[in-house]
Short mmCIF file of C-alpha atoms in Angstrom, two decimals:
data_model
loop_
_atom_site.label_atom_id
_atom_site.label_comp_id
_atom_site.label_asym_id
_atom_site.label_seq_id
_atom_site.Cartn_x
_atom_site.Cartn_y
_atom_site.Cartn_z
CA MET A 1 -22.76 4.12 -2.78
CA ASN A 2 -24.46 1.05 -1.34
CA LYS A 3 -23.78 0.08 2.28
CA LYS A 4 -26.03 -1.92 4.56
CA ARG A 5 -26.01 -1.01 8.25
CA GLY A 6 -23.72 -3.19 10.32
CA LYS A 7 -21.52 -4.21 7.40
CA GLN A 8 -17.94 -3.13 6.85
CA SER A 9 -18.09 -3.26 3.06
CA ILE A 10 -19.20 -0.75 0.45
CA VAL A 11 -20.35 -1.45 -3.09
CA PHE A 12 -19.99 1.69 -5.17
CA THR A 13 -23.00 2.78 -7.20
CA SER A 14 -20.86 4.63 -9.76
CA PRO A 15 -17.48 2.89 -9.51
CA PRO A 16 -14.59 5.38 -9.68
CA ILE A 17 -11.96 4.78 -12.36
CA ILE A 18 -8.19 4.61 -11.90
CA THR A 19 -7.15 6.66 -14.91
CA SER A 20 -3.40 6.76 -14.36
CA ALA A 21 -0.59 5.48 -12.16
CA ALA A 22 3.07 6.29 -11.57
CA ASN A 23 5.89 5.08 -9.35
CA VAL A 24 9.52 5.57 -8.42
CA VAL A 25 11.78 3.20 -6.48
CA GLY A 26 15.25 3.03 -4.97
CA PRO A 27 18.19 1.13 -6.44
CA MET A 28 17.66 -2.08 -4.44
CA GLU A 29 14.02 -2.26 -5.51
CA GLY A 30 15.02 -1.45 -9.08
CA ASP A 31 17.37 -4.43 -9.04
CA GLY A 32 14.58 -6.73 -7.86
CA ILE A 33 11.85 -8.78 -9.53
CA LEU A 34 9.63 -6.07 -11.05
CA THR A 35 12.24 -3.84 -12.69
CA GLU A 36 10.30 -3.42 -15.94
CA PHE A 37 7.23 -2.13 -14.10
CA TYR A 38 8.84 0.95 -12.52
CA ASP A 39 8.67 4.40 -14.11
CA ARG A 40 11.86 5.61 -12.47
CA ILE A 41 14.70 3.96 -10.54
CA LEU A 42 16.96 6.10 -8.34
CA LYS A 43 20.73 5.64 -8.57
CA ASP A 44 21.11 5.88 -4.79
CA ASN A 45 18.99 6.43 -1.67
CA LEU A 46 19.63 10.19 -1.55
CA ASP A 47 19.01 11.16 -5.19
CA ASN A 48 20.94 14.43 -4.82
CA ASN A 49 19.07 15.37 -1.63
CA SER A 50 20.75 16.29 1.64
CA SER A 51 18.79 13.76 3.73
CA TRP A 52 16.83 10.53 3.34
CA GLU A 53 13.65 12.32 4.44
CA LYS A 54 14.04 14.92 1.69
CA CYS A 55 14.60 12.12 -0.79
CA GLU A 56 11.36 10.49 0.29
CA SER A 57 9.47 13.77 -0.15
CA SER A 58 10.94 14.28 -3.59
CA MET A 59 9.89 10.77 -4.63
CA MET A 60 6.27 11.40 -3.63
CA GLU A 61 6.19 14.77 -5.37
CA TRP A 62 7.60 13.20 -8.54
CA ALA A 63 5.14 10.29 -8.45
CA LEU A 64 2.16 12.58 -7.95
CA LYS A 65 3.13 14.99 -10.71
CA THR A 66 3.89 12.12 -13.08
CA ALA A 67 0.55 10.40 -12.41
CA ILE A 68 -1.31 13.66 -13.01
CA SER A 69 0.66 14.23 -16.22
CA LYS A 70 -0.11 10.69 -17.43
CA ASP A 71 -3.79 11.49 -16.87
CA ASN A 72 -3.41 14.40 -19.31
CA SER A 73 -4.45 16.66 -16.46
CA SER A 74 -2.96 19.52 -14.53
CA SER A 75 -2.86 19.95 -10.77
CA ASP A 76 -5.77 22.39 -11.06
CA ASP A 77 -7.97 19.52 -12.29
CA VAL A 78 -7.43 17.58 -9.06
CA ASP A 79 -10.12 18.24 -6.45
CA TYR A 80 -8.27 16.67 -3.52
CA VAL A 81 -4.96 14.98 -2.81
CA LEU A 82 -5.00 12.12 -0.30
CA ALA A 83 -1.53 10.99 0.75
CA GLY A 84 0.56 9.66 3.59
CA ASP A 85 3.77 7.97 4.71
CA LEU A 86 5.23 6.21 7.76
CA LEU A 87 7.01 9.08 9.47
CA ASN A 88 5.92 11.12 12.47
CA GLN A 89 3.45 13.88 11.54
CA LEU A 90 3.51 12.61 7.90
CA MET A 91 6.74 14.55 7.47
CA SER A 92 7.62 13.37 3.97
CA THR A 93 4.08 13.88 2.71
CA HIS A 94 3.63 17.39 4.01
CA PHE A 95 6.82 18.65 2.42
CA ALA A 96 5.92 16.96 -0.87
CA ILE A 97 2.37 18.29 -1.03
CA ARG A 98 3.34 21.90 -0.35
CA ASN A 99 4.54 22.07 -3.95
CA ILE A 100 1.34 20.55 -5.39
CA GLY A 101 -0.94 23.39 -4.35
CA ARG A 102 -4.20 21.46 -4.08
CA PRO A 103 -6.64 20.74 -1.21
CA PHE A 104 -5.07 18.00 0.86
CA LEU A 105 -6.12 15.33 3.34
CA GLY A 106 -3.31 13.57 5.19
CA MET A 107 -3.86 9.83 5.52
CA TYR A 108 -2.28 7.47 8.02
CA GLY A 109 -2.87 3.75 8.11
CA ALA A 110 0.81 2.77 8.28
CA CYS A 111 1.43 0.36 5.40
CA SER A 112 -2.32 0.18 4.63
CA THR A 113 -2.33 3.86 3.63
CA LEU A 114 -2.62 3.28 -0.13
CA ALA A 115 -5.74 1.12 0.23
CA GLN A 116 -7.16 3.53 2.80
CA SER A 117 -6.59 6.50 0.47
CA MET A 118 -8.14 4.66 -2.49
CA LEU A 119 -11.12 3.75 -0.33
CA VAL A 120 -11.74 7.29 0.99
CA GLY A 121 -11.09 8.84 -2.42
CA SER A 122 -13.60 6.49 -4.01
CA MET A 123 -16.19 7.49 -1.39
CA LEU A 124 -15.67 11.15 -2.27
CA ILE A 125 -16.12 10.50 -5.98
CA ASP A 126 -19.02 8.06 -5.71
CA GLY A 127 -20.71 10.40 -3.23
CA GLY A 128 -20.53 13.28 -5.71
CA PHE A 129 -18.09 15.36 -3.65
CA ALA A 130 -15.26 15.21 -6.19
CA ASN A 131 -14.58 14.26 -9.78
CA LYS A 132 -10.83 13.72 -9.68
CA ILE A 133 -8.64 12.57 -6.78
CA ALA A 134 -4.90 12.01 -6.60
CA VAL A 135 -3.60 9.53 -4.02
CA ALA A 136 0.00 8.82 -3.11
CA VAL A 137 2.11 7.09 -0.47
CA SER A 138 5.82 6.76 0.16
CA SER A 139 8.34 5.00 2.35
CA HIS A 140 12.12 4.92 2.53
CA HIS A 141 14.22 2.19 4.09
CA ASP A 142 16.60 4.56 5.83
CA THR A 143 14.00 7.00 7.17
CA ALA A 144 11.92 4.13 8.56
CA GLU A 145 14.93 2.41 10.14
CA ARG A 146 16.02 5.65 11.76
CA GLN A 147 12.56 6.28 13.27
CA TYR A 148 11.35 2.81 14.20
CA ARG A 149 14.45 0.71 14.83
CA PHE A 150 18.13 1.63 14.87
CA PRO A 151 20.42 4.09 13.08
CA THR A 152 21.53 2.37 9.89
CA GLU A 153 25.15 3.21 10.71
CA LEU A 154 25.03 0.73 13.61
CA GLY A 155 24.64 -2.24 11.29
CA VAL A 156 22.35 -4.04 13.74
CA GLN A 157 21.72 -7.66 12.77
CA ARG A 158 18.13 -8.23 11.67
CA PRO A 159 16.19 -11.39 12.60
CA LEU A 160 15.04 -13.61 9.72
CA VAL A 161 11.37 -12.79 10.39
CA SER A 162 12.02 -9.09 9.71
CA GLN A 163 11.30 -7.33 6.42
CA TRP A 164 13.02 -4.64 4.37
CA THR A 165 11.19 -1.30 4.11
CA VAL A 166 10.73 -0.36 0.46
CA THR A 167 12.29 2.86 -0.80
CA GLY A 168 9.75 4.23 -3.24
CA SER A 169 6.51 6.03 -3.91
CA GLY A 170 3.37 5.19 -5.86
CA ALA A 171 0.60 7.54 -7.00
CA LEU A 172 -2.78 7.10 -8.70
CA VAL A 173 -5.35 9.40 -10.26
CA ILE A 174 -8.92 8.28 -9.55
CA SER A 175 -11.67 9.89 -11.60
CA GLY A 176 -15.42 9.92 -11.95
CA ASN A 177 -15.14 9.29 -15.68
CA GLY A 178 -12.56 8.13 -18.19
CA ASP A 179 -10.90 4.86 -19.13
CA GLY A 180 -9.30 2.31 -16.85
CA PRO A 181 -10.02 -0.28 -14.16
CA ARG A 182 -12.82 0.58 -11.73
CA ILE A 183 -12.91 0.47 -7.94
CA THR A 184 -16.14 -1.47 -7.47
CA ALA A 185 -16.17 -2.23 -3.75
CA ALA A 186 -14.21 -1.73 -0.55
CA THR A 187 -14.04 -3.07 2.98
CA VAL A 188 -13.03 -0.93 5.94
CA GLY A 189 -10.97 -2.93 8.39
CA LYS A 190 -11.12 -3.18 12.18
CA ILE A 191 -8.11 -3.00 14.46
CA VAL A 192 -6.93 -6.49 15.39
CA ASP A 193 -4.31 -6.94 18.11
CA MET A 194 -3.09 -10.45 18.89
CA GLY A 195 -0.64 -9.32 21.57
CA ILE A 196 2.55 -9.43 19.51
CA LYS A 197 5.13 -6.94 20.80
CA ASP A 198 8.14 -7.55 18.55
CA PRO A 199 8.42 -4.67 16.00
CA ASN A 200 10.54 -6.92 13.79
CA ALA A 201 7.66 -9.40 13.41
CA MET A 202 5.33 -7.27 11.29
CA GLY A 203 4.06 -10.11 9.12
CA PRO A 204 2.80 -12.27 12.01
CA ALA A 205 1.31 -9.18 13.70
CA MET A 206 -0.64 -8.04 10.62
CA ALA A 207 -1.75 -11.41 9.22
CA PRO A 208 -4.81 -11.78 11.54
CA ALA A 209 -6.03 -8.30 10.54
CA ALA A 210 -5.67 -9.21 6.86
CA ALA A 211 -7.56 -12.45 7.37
CA ASP A 212 -10.31 -10.65 9.31
CA THR A 213 -10.85 -8.06 6.57
CA LEU A 214 -10.80 -10.70 3.83
CA TRP A 215 -13.37 -12.80 5.70
CA CYS A 216 -15.62 -9.75 6.21
CA HIS A 217 -15.28 -8.80 2.54
CA PHE A 218 -16.34 -12.24 1.36
CA ASN A 219 -19.26 -12.39 3.80
CA ASP A 220 -20.48 -8.83 3.15
CA THR A 221 -20.29 -8.98 -0.64
CA GLY A 222 -21.18 -12.63 -1.13
CA ARG A 223 -18.10 -13.03 -3.31
CA GLN A 224 -15.94 -16.13 -3.08
CA PRO A 225 -12.12 -15.86 -3.25
CA THR A 226 -12.28 -17.33 -6.77
CA TYR A 227 -14.39 -14.33 -7.87
CA TYR A 228 -11.02 -12.58 -8.17
CA ASP A 229 -8.21 -13.43 -10.55
CA MET A 230 -5.81 -12.52 -7.74
CA ILE A 231 -5.93 -11.29 -4.16
CA TYR A 232 -2.93 -9.24 -3.05
CA THR A 233 -2.10 -8.29 0.53
CA GLY A 234 0.15 -5.33 1.14
CA ASP A 235 3.30 -6.31 2.96
CA LEU A 236 2.93 -9.41 5.09
CA GLY A 237 6.05 -10.95 3.62
CA SER A 238 6.62 -14.69 3.45
CA VAL A 239 5.84 -15.34 7.12
CA GLY A 240 2.62 -13.32 7.24
CA LYS A 241 1.45 -14.69 3.89
CA ALA A 242 1.84 -18.26 5.15
CA LEU A 243 -0.17 -17.38 8.26
CA VAL A 244 -3.07 -15.95 6.20
CA ILE A 245 -3.17 -19.13 4.14
CA GLU A 246 -3.19 -21.20 7.33
CA LEU A 247 -5.92 -19.08 8.96
CA PHE A 248 -8.17 -19.62 5.95
CA LYS A 249 -7.41 -23.33 5.83
CA GLU A 250 -8.80 -23.48 9.37
CA LYS A 251 -12.03 -22.04 7.93
CA GLY A 252 -12.06 -24.63 5.16
CA VAL A 253 -10.97 -22.17 2.44
CA ASP A 254 -7.90 -22.67 0.25
CA LEU A 255 -6.51 -19.33 -0.97
CA THR A 256 -3.28 -20.62 -2.48
CA SER A 257 -4.32 -20.48 -6.15
CA VAL A 258 -5.49 -16.84 -6.05
CA TYR A 259 -3.37 -15.22 -3.35
CA GLU A 260 -0.04 -13.38 -3.31
CA ASP A 261 1.57 -10.78 -1.09
CA CYS A 262 3.18 -7.65 -2.54
CA GLY A 263 5.98 -7.98 -0.01
CA CYS A 264 7.01 -11.25 -1.68
CA MET A 265 7.07 -9.74 -5.18
CA ILE A 266 9.68 -6.98 -4.94
CA PHE A 267 13.06 -8.42 -3.89
CA ARG A 268 14.92 -11.43 -5.24
CA LYS A 269 15.95 -14.04 -2.65
CA GLU A 270 19.64 -13.29 -3.11
CA GLN A 271 19.03 -9.64 -2.14
CA ASP A 272 18.80 -10.74 1.51
CA ALA A 273 15.56 -8.94 2.40
CA HIS A 274 14.81 -11.81 4.82
CA ALA A 275 10.99 -12.22 5.00
CA GLY A 276 10.38 -9.78 2.14
CA ALA A 277 9.37 -6.17 1.61
CA SER A 278 7.38 -3.85 3.86
CA GLY A 279 6.42 -0.19 4.06
CA CYS A 280 3.76 2.05 2.50
CA ALA A 281 5.49 1.76 -0.85
CA SER A 282 5.37 -2.05 -0.86
CA SER A 283 1.79 -2.30 -2.09
CA ALA A 284 2.02 1.09 -3.81
CA VAL A 285 4.82 0.32 -6.25
CA VAL A 286 3.45 -3.18 -6.98
CA PHE A 287 -0.09 -1.92 -7.56
CA SER A 288 0.84 1.22 -9.53
CA GLY A 289 3.33 -0.79 -11.59
CA TYR A 290 2.74 -4.50 -12.11
CA ILE A 291 -0.91 -4.90 -11.09
CA TYR A 292 -2.17 -1.76 -12.83
CA ARG A 293 -0.41 -2.66 -16.07
CA MET A 294 -1.71 -6.23 -15.94
CA LEU A 295 -5.21 -4.82 -15.57
CA LYS A 296 -4.69 -2.40 -18.45
CA ARG A 297 -3.42 -5.27 -20.62
CA GLN A 298 -6.44 -7.36 -19.54
CA LYS A 299 -4.19 -10.10 -18.20
CA LEU A 300 -5.95 -9.50 -14.88
CA ARG A 301 -9.62 -8.50 -14.79
CA LYS A 302 -10.63 -8.68 -11.12
CA VAL A 303 -8.21 -7.92 -8.30
CA LEU A 304 -8.65 -7.45 -4.56
CA LEU A 305 -5.96 -5.32 -2.91
CA VAL A 306 -5.76 -5.63 0.88
CA GLY A 307 -3.51 -2.99 2.41
CA THR A 308 -2.05 -4.09 5.75
CA GLY A 309 -0.78 -1.77 8.45
CA SER A 310 0.98 -2.03 11.80
CA LEU A 311 -0.20 0.89 13.95
CA HIS A 312 2.49 0.91 16.63
CA SER A 313 4.85 3.81 17.33
CA THR A 314 8.24 4.18 18.92
CA THR A 315 6.52 5.49 22.07
CA SER A 316 4.06 2.59 22.30
CA TYR A 317 6.93 0.13 21.84
CA GLN A 318 8.97 1.78 24.60
CA GLN A 319 5.92 1.56 26.86
CA LYS A 320 5.81 -2.19 26.11
CA GLU A 321 2.45 -2.01 24.33
CA SER A 322 1.39 -4.70 21.89
CA ILE A 323 0.99 -3.94 18.19
CA PRO A 324 -2.50 -3.01 16.91
CA CYS A 325 -2.94 -3.80 13.22
CA ILE A 326 -5.44 -3.05 10.48
CA ALA A 327 -6.24 -4.00 6.89
CA HIS A 328 -8.44 -2.29 4.29
CA ALA A 329 -9.56 -3.89 1.03
CA VAL A 330 -10.40 -2.39 -2.36
CA ALA A 331 -11.80 -4.39 -5.29
CA VAL A 332 -10.53 -3.27 -8.70
CA GLU A 333 -12.17 -4.64 -11.84
CA LEU A 334 -12.29 -4.03 -15.57
#
């Protein structure tokens, strides 16, 4: 692992390999743009469970076990599981991992949790502390709405700037050896808070953090945006994506030809998701499905994934705090 003091970015000496990926999504996501890139589509948002939270746990457990199976491994081969979700005390994750039976590190970066888990897992492997890591994240529209906003039964009208939390889970197996795209570098983000207090405006709140991490990544590594075939942010949606493009235009950099946001890739316009998708599973199901398969098919060769997260809570909102945000980047290359 190569890291110069004072820099936020890491260039891995022995780049870890993503050897398998799996995902599961809800019915609305399954009816969206990327249908062919999902391993499993639920028929409804309960999937024979007695609560939405139990459904979310079952999705993560399924995604993890499927990713490990696709790797031709067993759970015993996994040194550590790194996983997280959006709920208080990582509720969905903890109940999912209890059936995996492997050493576990709970991860919380809100919707940046996939990138954060990939980053930390890669450090463990490149540092010689592990040979095989499983990472997973999940979110569920109804569990997130119940915790962060309003009971879904109320039918509260959503503003157009708001996004729709993805119901789904994505999992990866990251190994020290094997075949697949490699995690070559990563950038650890800083918390950026621009004073936004509206929990419906996640895209505008997170966009400055995404831009800050991208700018640090380019400066630290010496790579230009065009080094990558595509740069994907996690879940800024249409509003946040436009802001990132504008922030870089102010720096004299045009990202438009190499930049997309996962939150703009999941739902069709007629599905009425407003500004797009959000949630831990937004970047997870896009990366573990579409992006990973495009890399495997060599239609993409160099990708930068920038997970974006809004770190507010219901308590901080009630205390009229602003919304601190963060973004972590991982470079994935063939």
